[in-house]
XYZ file of C-alpha atoms in Angstrom:
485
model
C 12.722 -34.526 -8.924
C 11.737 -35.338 -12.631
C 12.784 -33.591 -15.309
C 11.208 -33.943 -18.960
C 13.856 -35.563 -20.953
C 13.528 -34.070 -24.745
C 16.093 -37.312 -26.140
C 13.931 -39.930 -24.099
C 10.442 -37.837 -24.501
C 9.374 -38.231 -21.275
C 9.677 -37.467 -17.412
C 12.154 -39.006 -15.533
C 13.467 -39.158 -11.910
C 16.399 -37.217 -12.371
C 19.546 -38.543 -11.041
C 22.798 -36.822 -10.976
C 25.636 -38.871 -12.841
C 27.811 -37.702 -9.698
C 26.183 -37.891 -6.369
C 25.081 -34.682 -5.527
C 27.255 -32.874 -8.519
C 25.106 -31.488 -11.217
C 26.811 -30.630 -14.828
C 24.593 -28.289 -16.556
C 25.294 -26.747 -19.573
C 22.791 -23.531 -21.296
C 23.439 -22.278 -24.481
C 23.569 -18.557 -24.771
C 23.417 -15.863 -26.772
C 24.822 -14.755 -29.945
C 26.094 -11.119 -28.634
C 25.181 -9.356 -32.118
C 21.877 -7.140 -30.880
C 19.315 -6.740 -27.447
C 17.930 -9.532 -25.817
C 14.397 -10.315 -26.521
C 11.555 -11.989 -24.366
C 12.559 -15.120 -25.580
C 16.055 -14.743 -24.276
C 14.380 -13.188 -21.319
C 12.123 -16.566 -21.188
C 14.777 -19.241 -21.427
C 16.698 -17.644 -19.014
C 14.632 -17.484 -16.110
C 13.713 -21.532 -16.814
C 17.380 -22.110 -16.346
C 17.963 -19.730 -14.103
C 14.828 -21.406 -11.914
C 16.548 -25.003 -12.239
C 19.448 -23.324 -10.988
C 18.327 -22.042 -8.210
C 15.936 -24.975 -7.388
C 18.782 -27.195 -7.938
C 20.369 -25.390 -5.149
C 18.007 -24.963 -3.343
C 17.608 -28.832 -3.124
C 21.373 -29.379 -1.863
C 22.977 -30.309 -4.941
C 26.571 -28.281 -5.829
C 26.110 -27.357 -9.242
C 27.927 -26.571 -12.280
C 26.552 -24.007 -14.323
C 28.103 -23.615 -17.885
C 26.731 -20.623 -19.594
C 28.032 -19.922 -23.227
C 28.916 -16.756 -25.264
C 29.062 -16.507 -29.223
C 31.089 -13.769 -30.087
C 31.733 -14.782 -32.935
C 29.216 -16.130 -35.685
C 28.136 -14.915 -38.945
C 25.544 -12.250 -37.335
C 27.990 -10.355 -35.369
C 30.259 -10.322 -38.530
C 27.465 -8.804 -40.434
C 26.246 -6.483 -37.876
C 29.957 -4.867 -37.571
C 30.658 -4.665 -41.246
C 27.487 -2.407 -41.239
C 28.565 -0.435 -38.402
C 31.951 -0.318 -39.667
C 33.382 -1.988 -36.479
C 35.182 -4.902 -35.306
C 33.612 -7.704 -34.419
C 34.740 -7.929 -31.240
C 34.031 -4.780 -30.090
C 30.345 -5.517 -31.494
C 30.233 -9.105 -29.186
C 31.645 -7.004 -26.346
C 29.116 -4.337 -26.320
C 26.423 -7.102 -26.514
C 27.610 -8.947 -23.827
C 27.734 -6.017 -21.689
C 23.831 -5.180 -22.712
C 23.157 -8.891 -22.125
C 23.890 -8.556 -18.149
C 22.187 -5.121 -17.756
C 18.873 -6.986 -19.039
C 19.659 -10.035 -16.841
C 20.668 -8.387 -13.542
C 17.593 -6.553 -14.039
C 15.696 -9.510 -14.308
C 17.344 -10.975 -11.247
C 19.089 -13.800 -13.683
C 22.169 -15.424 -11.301
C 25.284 -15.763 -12.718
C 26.441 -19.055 -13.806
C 29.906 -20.994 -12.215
C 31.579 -20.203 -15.756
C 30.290 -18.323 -18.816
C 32.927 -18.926 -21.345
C 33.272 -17.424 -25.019
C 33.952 -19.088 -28.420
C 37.230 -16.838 -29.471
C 38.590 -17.821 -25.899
C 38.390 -21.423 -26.781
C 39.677 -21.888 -29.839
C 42.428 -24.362 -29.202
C 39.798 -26.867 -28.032
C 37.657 -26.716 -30.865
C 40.275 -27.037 -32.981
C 42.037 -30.243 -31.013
C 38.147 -31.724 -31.352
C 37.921 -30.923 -35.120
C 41.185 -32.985 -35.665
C 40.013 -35.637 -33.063
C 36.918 -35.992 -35.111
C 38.993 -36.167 -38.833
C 41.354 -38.981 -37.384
C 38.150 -40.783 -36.331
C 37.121 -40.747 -39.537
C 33.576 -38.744 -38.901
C 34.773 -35.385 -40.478
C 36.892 -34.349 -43.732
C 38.889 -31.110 -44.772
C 38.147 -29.704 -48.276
C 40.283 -28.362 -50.593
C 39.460 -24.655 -50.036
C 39.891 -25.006 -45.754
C 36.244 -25.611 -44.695
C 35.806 -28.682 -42.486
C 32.453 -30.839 -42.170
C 31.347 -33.529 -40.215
C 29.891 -36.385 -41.857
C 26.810 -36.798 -40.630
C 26.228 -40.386 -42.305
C 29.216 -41.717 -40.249
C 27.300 -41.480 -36.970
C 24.189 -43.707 -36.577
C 22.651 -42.060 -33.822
C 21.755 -38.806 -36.393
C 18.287 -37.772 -35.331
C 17.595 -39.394 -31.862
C 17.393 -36.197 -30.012
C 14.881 -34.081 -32.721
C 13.426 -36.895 -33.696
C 14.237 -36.395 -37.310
C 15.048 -38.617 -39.921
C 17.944 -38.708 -42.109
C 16.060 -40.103 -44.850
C 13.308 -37.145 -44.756
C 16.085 -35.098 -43.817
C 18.339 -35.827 -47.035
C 15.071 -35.353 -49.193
C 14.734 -31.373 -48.700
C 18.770 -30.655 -48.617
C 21.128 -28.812 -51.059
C 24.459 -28.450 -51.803
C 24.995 -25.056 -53.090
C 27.429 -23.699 -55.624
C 30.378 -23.369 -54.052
C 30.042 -25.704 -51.563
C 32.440 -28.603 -51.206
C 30.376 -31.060 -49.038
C 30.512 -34.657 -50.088
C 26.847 -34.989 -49.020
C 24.416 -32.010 -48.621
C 23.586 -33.136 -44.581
C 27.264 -33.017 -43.854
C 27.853 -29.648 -41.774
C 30.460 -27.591 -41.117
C 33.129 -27.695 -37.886
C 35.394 -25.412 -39.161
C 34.979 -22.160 -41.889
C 37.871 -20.835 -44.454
C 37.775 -17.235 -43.667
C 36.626 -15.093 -46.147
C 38.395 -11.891 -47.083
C 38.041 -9.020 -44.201
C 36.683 -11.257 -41.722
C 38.222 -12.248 -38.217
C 39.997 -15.809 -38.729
C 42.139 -17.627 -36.472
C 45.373 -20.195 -37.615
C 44.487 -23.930 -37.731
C 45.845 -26.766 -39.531
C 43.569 -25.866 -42.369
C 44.461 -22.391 -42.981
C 42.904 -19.628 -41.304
C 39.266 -19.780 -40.169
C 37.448 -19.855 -37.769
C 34.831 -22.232 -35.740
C 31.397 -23.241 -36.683
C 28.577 -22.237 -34.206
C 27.859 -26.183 -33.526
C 31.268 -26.978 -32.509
C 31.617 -24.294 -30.121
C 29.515 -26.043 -27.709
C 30.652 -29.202 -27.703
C 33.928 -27.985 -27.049
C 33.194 -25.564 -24.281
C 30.975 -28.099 -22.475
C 34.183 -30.971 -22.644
C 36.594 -28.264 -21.693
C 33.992 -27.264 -18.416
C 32.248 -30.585 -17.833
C 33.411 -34.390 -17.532
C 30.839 -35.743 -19.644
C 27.963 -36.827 -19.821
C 26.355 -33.757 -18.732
C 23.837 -34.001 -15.846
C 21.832 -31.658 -17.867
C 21.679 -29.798 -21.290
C 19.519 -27.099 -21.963
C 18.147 -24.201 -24.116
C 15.129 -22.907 -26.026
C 13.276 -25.383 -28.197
C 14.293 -24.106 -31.583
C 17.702 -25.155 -30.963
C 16.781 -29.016 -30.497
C 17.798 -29.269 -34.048
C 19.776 -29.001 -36.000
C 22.508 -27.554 -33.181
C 21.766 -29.663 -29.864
C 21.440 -32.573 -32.453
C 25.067 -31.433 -34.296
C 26.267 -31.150 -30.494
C 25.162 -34.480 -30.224
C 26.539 -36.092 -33.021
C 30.092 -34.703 -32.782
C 30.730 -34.918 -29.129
C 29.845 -38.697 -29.279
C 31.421 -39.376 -32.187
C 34.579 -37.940 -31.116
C 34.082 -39.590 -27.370
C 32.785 -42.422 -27.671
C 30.477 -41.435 -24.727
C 26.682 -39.728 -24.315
C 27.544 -36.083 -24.687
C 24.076 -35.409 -21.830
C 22.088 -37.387 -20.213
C 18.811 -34.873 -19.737
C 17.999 -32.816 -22.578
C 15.368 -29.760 -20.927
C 14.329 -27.405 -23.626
C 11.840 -24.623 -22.974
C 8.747 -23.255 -24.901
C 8.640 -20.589 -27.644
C 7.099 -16.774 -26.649
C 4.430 -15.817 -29.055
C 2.825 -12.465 -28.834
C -1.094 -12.403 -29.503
C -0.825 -16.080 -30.329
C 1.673 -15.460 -33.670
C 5.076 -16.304 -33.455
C 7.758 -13.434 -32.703
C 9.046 -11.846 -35.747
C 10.593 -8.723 -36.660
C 9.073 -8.978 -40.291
C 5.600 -8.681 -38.765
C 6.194 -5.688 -36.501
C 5.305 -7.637 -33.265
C 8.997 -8.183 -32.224
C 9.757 -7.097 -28.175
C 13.223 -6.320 -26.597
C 13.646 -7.003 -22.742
C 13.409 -3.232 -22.758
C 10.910 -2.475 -24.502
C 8.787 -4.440 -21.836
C 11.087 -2.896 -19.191
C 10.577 0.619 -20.225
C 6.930 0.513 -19.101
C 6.660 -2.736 -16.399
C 8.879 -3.131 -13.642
C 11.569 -6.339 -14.090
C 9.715 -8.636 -11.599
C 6.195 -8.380 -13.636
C 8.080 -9.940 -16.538
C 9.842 -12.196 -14.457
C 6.586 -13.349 -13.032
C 4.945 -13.123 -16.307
C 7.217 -15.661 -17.557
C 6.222 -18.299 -15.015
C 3.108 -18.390 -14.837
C 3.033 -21.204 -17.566
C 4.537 -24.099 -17.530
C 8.198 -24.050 -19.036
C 7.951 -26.379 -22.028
C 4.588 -24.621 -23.263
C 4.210 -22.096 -25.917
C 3.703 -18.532 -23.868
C 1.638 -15.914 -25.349
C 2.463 -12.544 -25.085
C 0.929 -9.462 -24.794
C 0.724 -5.887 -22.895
C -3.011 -7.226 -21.584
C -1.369 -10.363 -20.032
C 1.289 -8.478 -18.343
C -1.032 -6.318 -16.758
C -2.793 -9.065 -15.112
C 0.822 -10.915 -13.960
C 1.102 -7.134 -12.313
C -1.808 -7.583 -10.506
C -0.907 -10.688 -9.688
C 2.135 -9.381 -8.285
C 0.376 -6.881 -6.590
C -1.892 -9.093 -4.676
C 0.797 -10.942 -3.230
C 3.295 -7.676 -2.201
C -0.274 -5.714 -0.597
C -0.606 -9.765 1.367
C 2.717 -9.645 2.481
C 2.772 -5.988 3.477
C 0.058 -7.264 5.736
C 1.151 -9.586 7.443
C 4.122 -7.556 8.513
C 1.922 -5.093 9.773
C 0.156 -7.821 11.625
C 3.907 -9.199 12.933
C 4.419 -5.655 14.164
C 2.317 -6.301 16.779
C 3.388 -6.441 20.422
C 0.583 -8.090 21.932
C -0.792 -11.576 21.407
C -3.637 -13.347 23.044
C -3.334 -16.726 24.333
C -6.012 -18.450 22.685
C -7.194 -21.659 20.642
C -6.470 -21.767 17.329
C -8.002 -24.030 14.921
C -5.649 -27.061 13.846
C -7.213 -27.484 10.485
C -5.431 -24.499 9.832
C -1.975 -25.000 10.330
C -2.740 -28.231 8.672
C -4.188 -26.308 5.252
C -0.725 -24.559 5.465
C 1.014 -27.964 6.081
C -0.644 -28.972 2.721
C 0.269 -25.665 0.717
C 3.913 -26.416 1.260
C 3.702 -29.596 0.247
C 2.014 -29.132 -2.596
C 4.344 -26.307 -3.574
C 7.444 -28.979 -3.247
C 5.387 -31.519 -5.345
C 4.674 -28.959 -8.144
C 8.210 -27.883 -8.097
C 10.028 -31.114 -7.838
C 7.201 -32.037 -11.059
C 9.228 -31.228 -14.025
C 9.653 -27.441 -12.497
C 6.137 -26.359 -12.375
C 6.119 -23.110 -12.064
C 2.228 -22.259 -12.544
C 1.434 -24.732 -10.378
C 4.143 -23.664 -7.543
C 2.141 -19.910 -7.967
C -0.975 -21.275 -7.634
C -0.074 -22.430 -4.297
C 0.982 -19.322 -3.614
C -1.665 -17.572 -3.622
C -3.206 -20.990 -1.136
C -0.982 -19.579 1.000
C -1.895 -15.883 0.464
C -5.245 -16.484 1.234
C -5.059 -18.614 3.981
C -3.535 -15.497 5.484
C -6.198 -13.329 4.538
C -8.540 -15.634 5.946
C -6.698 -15.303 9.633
C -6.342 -11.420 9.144
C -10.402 -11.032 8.707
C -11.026 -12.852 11.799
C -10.241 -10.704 14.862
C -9.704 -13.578 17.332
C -7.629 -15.767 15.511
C -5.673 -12.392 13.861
C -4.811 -11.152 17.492
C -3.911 -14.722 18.853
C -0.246 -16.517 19.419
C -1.528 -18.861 16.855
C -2.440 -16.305 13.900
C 1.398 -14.922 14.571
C 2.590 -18.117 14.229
C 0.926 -18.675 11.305
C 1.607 -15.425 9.348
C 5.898 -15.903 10.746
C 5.275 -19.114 9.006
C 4.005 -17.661 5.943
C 6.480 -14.916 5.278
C 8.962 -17.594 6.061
C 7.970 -19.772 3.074
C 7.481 -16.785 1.134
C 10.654 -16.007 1.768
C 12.137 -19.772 0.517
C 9.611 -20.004 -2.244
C 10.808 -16.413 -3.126
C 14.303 -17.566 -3.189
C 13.999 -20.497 -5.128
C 11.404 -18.501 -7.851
C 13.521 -15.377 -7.836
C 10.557 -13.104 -6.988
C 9.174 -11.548 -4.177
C 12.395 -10.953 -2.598
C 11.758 -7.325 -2.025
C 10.499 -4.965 1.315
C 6.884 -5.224 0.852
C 6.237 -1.164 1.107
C 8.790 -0.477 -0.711
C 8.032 -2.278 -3.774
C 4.410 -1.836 -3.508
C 5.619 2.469 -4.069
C 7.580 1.694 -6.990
C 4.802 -0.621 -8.418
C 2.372 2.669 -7.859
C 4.651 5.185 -9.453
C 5.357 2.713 -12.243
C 1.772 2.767 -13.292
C 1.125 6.279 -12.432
C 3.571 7.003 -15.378
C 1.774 4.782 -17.853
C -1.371 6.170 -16.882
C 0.574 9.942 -17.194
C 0.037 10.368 -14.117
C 1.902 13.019 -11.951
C 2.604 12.011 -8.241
C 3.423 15.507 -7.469
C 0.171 16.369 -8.683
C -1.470 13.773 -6.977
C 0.140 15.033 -3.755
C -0.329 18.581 -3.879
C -4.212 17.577 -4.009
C -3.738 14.791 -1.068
C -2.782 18.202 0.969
C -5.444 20.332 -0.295
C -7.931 17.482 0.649
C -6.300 17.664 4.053
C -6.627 20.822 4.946
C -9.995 21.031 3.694
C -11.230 17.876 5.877
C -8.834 19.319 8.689
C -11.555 22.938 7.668
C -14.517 20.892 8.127
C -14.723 21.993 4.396
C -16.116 18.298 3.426
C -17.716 20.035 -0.241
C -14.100 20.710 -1.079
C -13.128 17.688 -0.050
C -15.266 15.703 -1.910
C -14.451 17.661 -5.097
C -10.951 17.218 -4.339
C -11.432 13.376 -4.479
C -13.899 13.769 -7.210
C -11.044 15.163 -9.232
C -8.356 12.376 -8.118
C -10.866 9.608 -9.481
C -11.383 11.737 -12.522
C -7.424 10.946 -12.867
C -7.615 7.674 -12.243
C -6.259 7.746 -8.844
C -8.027 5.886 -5.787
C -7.955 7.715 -2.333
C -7.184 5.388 0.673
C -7.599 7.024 4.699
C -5.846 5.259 7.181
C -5.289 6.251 11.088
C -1.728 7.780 9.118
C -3.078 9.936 6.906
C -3.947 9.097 3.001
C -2.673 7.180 0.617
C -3.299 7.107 -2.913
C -3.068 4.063 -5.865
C -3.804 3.649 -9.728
C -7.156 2.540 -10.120
């Protein structure tokens, strides 16, 4: 496997520090308000690596954070008049509704910031005895970032360019306006905690340097989140952890691509901010979740309503495929007859080409596109009536459902009964359309008594009047069907 490495900027083979242990560390959420698609987006990469990482044979470590508490959640419950932590908790709680419905695995350990105190306080005096961070006068605690020479190497940045655009403002008590803070003097009403600098409480940086020691020998295998935290937090993570260890803090740095929608960048300020459920409320979970990987993970993904629908019918496509070929394994009877080799070697190529795109910095457009290879190399068989009828075509479409059913695993999509996914999908855009499936029905058995009348005028008005609503008729040997056009 090779990973790109964000400190190194480039691919690498990816090798485990451990054998086949894997440390991996996420950053999470800030538990103040809903999930948006860009939470939605970052964790189905990592979720993805997880699961491919797995999937692969390696035991692995998965360190998920919470930040419950942070000046956002502060804010947020002083204007709800609650505490804090009752604010985080209820955030959290939302947090796993969206993910479970996303089909998000839980990590080894998710561990919160007021749990973990203790540790970032032992690290805060580790890193003052070292020399690398100071107290001030009124509690606050900063690290200096001029005391580590490394500052930069995983954003790029430099200090110099850096130092030109920063401030120290009034109040402040930083000896130099890059330094930033480890530990906060509480202010009065908020939630503090006792440390050898008065009462306080963490900054957000330290928190996950602490709770990646506390879970992971270090270096970590891998380190991850979205792209706008490369700096200035992964690069504070950095620059504490080492400086207080001695040691790389993570070996792989994997950060994932921004979510724009219609090609501007997310923002509640220009009205074109989405929640998880906002999305969910009209498109079922596994759209989004295949939505979200159809580009590669370190690109910028644009979103929009149009582009979902077409991940739906992308979705589609491969359920209505997969329904078929159970219909075709449903069979009793199978002829003993030649089948052509090139085929089973076309499917010998798809799944190796699926492993390649995969094991290729997790590329998850390109594992899709093979896919569909797959999907239509099935289609192929089903149209031809020898080879669909023959001990070969079986074998073919077993092996096909079987990969679908690894590929599924490892993607975290397509995991459902065919049929049954395929009704939901219907009703789901039914009620976008405003469509009413009792409606819809009631007409399905006028039509049939009317055909079952040899009333075919009624009839065709009766379809007529279901295309009129946007709903195409299907007759099969089991009576009809119906679908959003």
């Amino acid at each position: 496997m090779r990973l790109y490495n964000t400190l190194k900027r480039r691919k690498e083979a990816f090798t485990p520090a451990n054998d086949n242990d894997v440390n991996m560390y996420v950053c999470g959420i800030t538990a103040y308000d809903l999930c948006h698609i860009g939470h939605a987006r970052s964790s189905v990469v990592f979720d993805v690596l997880y699961r491919y990482l797995n999937h692969e044979g390696y035991n692995v470590n998965f360190i998920r954070n919470f930040t419950d508490i942070d000046d956002k959640i502060i804010k947020r419950a002083a204007e709800v008049g609650k505490e804090a932590g009752e604010i985080a908790e209820k955030f959290i709680g939302e947090f796993y509704v969206d993910m479970d419905r996303l089909g998000i695995q839980r990590p080894t350990v998710e561990p919160k910031c007021t749990e973990h105190i203790p540790e970032m306080i032992d690290l805060t005096k580790r890193l003052i005895d070292k020399g690398h961070a100071y107290a001030t006068p009124s509690g606050d605690v900063y690290f200096k970032v001029r005391s580590f020479d490394g500052y930069g190497k995983l954003s790029g940045r430099n200090i110099d360019e850096l130092e030109s655009g920063a401030r120290i403002a009034p109040g402040e008590e930083k000896q130099d306006p890059l330094d930033f803070a480890l530990w906060k003097a509480a202010k009065p009403g908020e939630p503090f905690w006792e440390s050898p600098w008065g009462q306080g409480r963490p900054g957000w940086h330290l928190e996950c340097s602490a709770m990646s020691e506390k879970y992971s020998p270090l270096p970590l295998d891998i380190h991850g989140g979205g792209q706008d935290l490369s700096f200035p937090h992964h690069e504070n993570e950095v620059a504490q952890s080492e400086a207080a260890t001695g040691k790389p803090f993570a070996n792989y740095w994997v950060h994932n691509g921004f979510v724009q929608i219609n090609s501007e960048k997310m923002s509640k300020s220009l009205g074109n901010f989405f929640t998880i459920r906002d999305i969910l409320d009209k498109f079922l979970p596994e759209t989004l979740r295949y939505f979200l990987l159809t580009m590669h993970y370190r690109s910028p993904l644009d979103f929009s309503f149009d582009a979902l629908e077409e991940a739906e019918k992308g979705v589609k496509r491969i359920y209505s495929a997969l329904s078929q070929i159970d219909v075709e394994l449903a069979k009793e009877k199978w002829k003993k007859s030649p089948f052509p080799e090139d085929l089973t070697k076309e499917l010998d190529e798809i799944e190796k080409h699926f492993a390649e795109a995969m094991a290729d910095d997790l590329n998850t457009a390109g594992a899709l596109g093979h896919i569909f290879s797959a999907i239509r190399l099935a289609g192929r068989v089903a149209e031809d009536k020898n080879l669909r009828k023959s001990e070969g075509g079986r074998d073919l479409f077993a092996r096909i459902k079987a990969d679908m059913a690894d590929w599924g695993t490892i993607l975290g999509i397509f995991e459902r009964e065919p049929a049954e996914f395929l009704l939901e999908l219907r009703d789901n855009r039914a009620a976008r359309a405003g469509i009413d499936p009792a409606k819809v029905q009631e007409l399905l058995d006028a039509r049939a008594q009317a055909r079952k009348d040899k009333d075919f005028e009624k009839s065709d008005a009766i379809r007529d009047e279901l295309a009129a609503m946007q709903v195409e008729v299907h007759d099969t040997p089991q009576g009809a069907t119906w679908d959003v056009l």
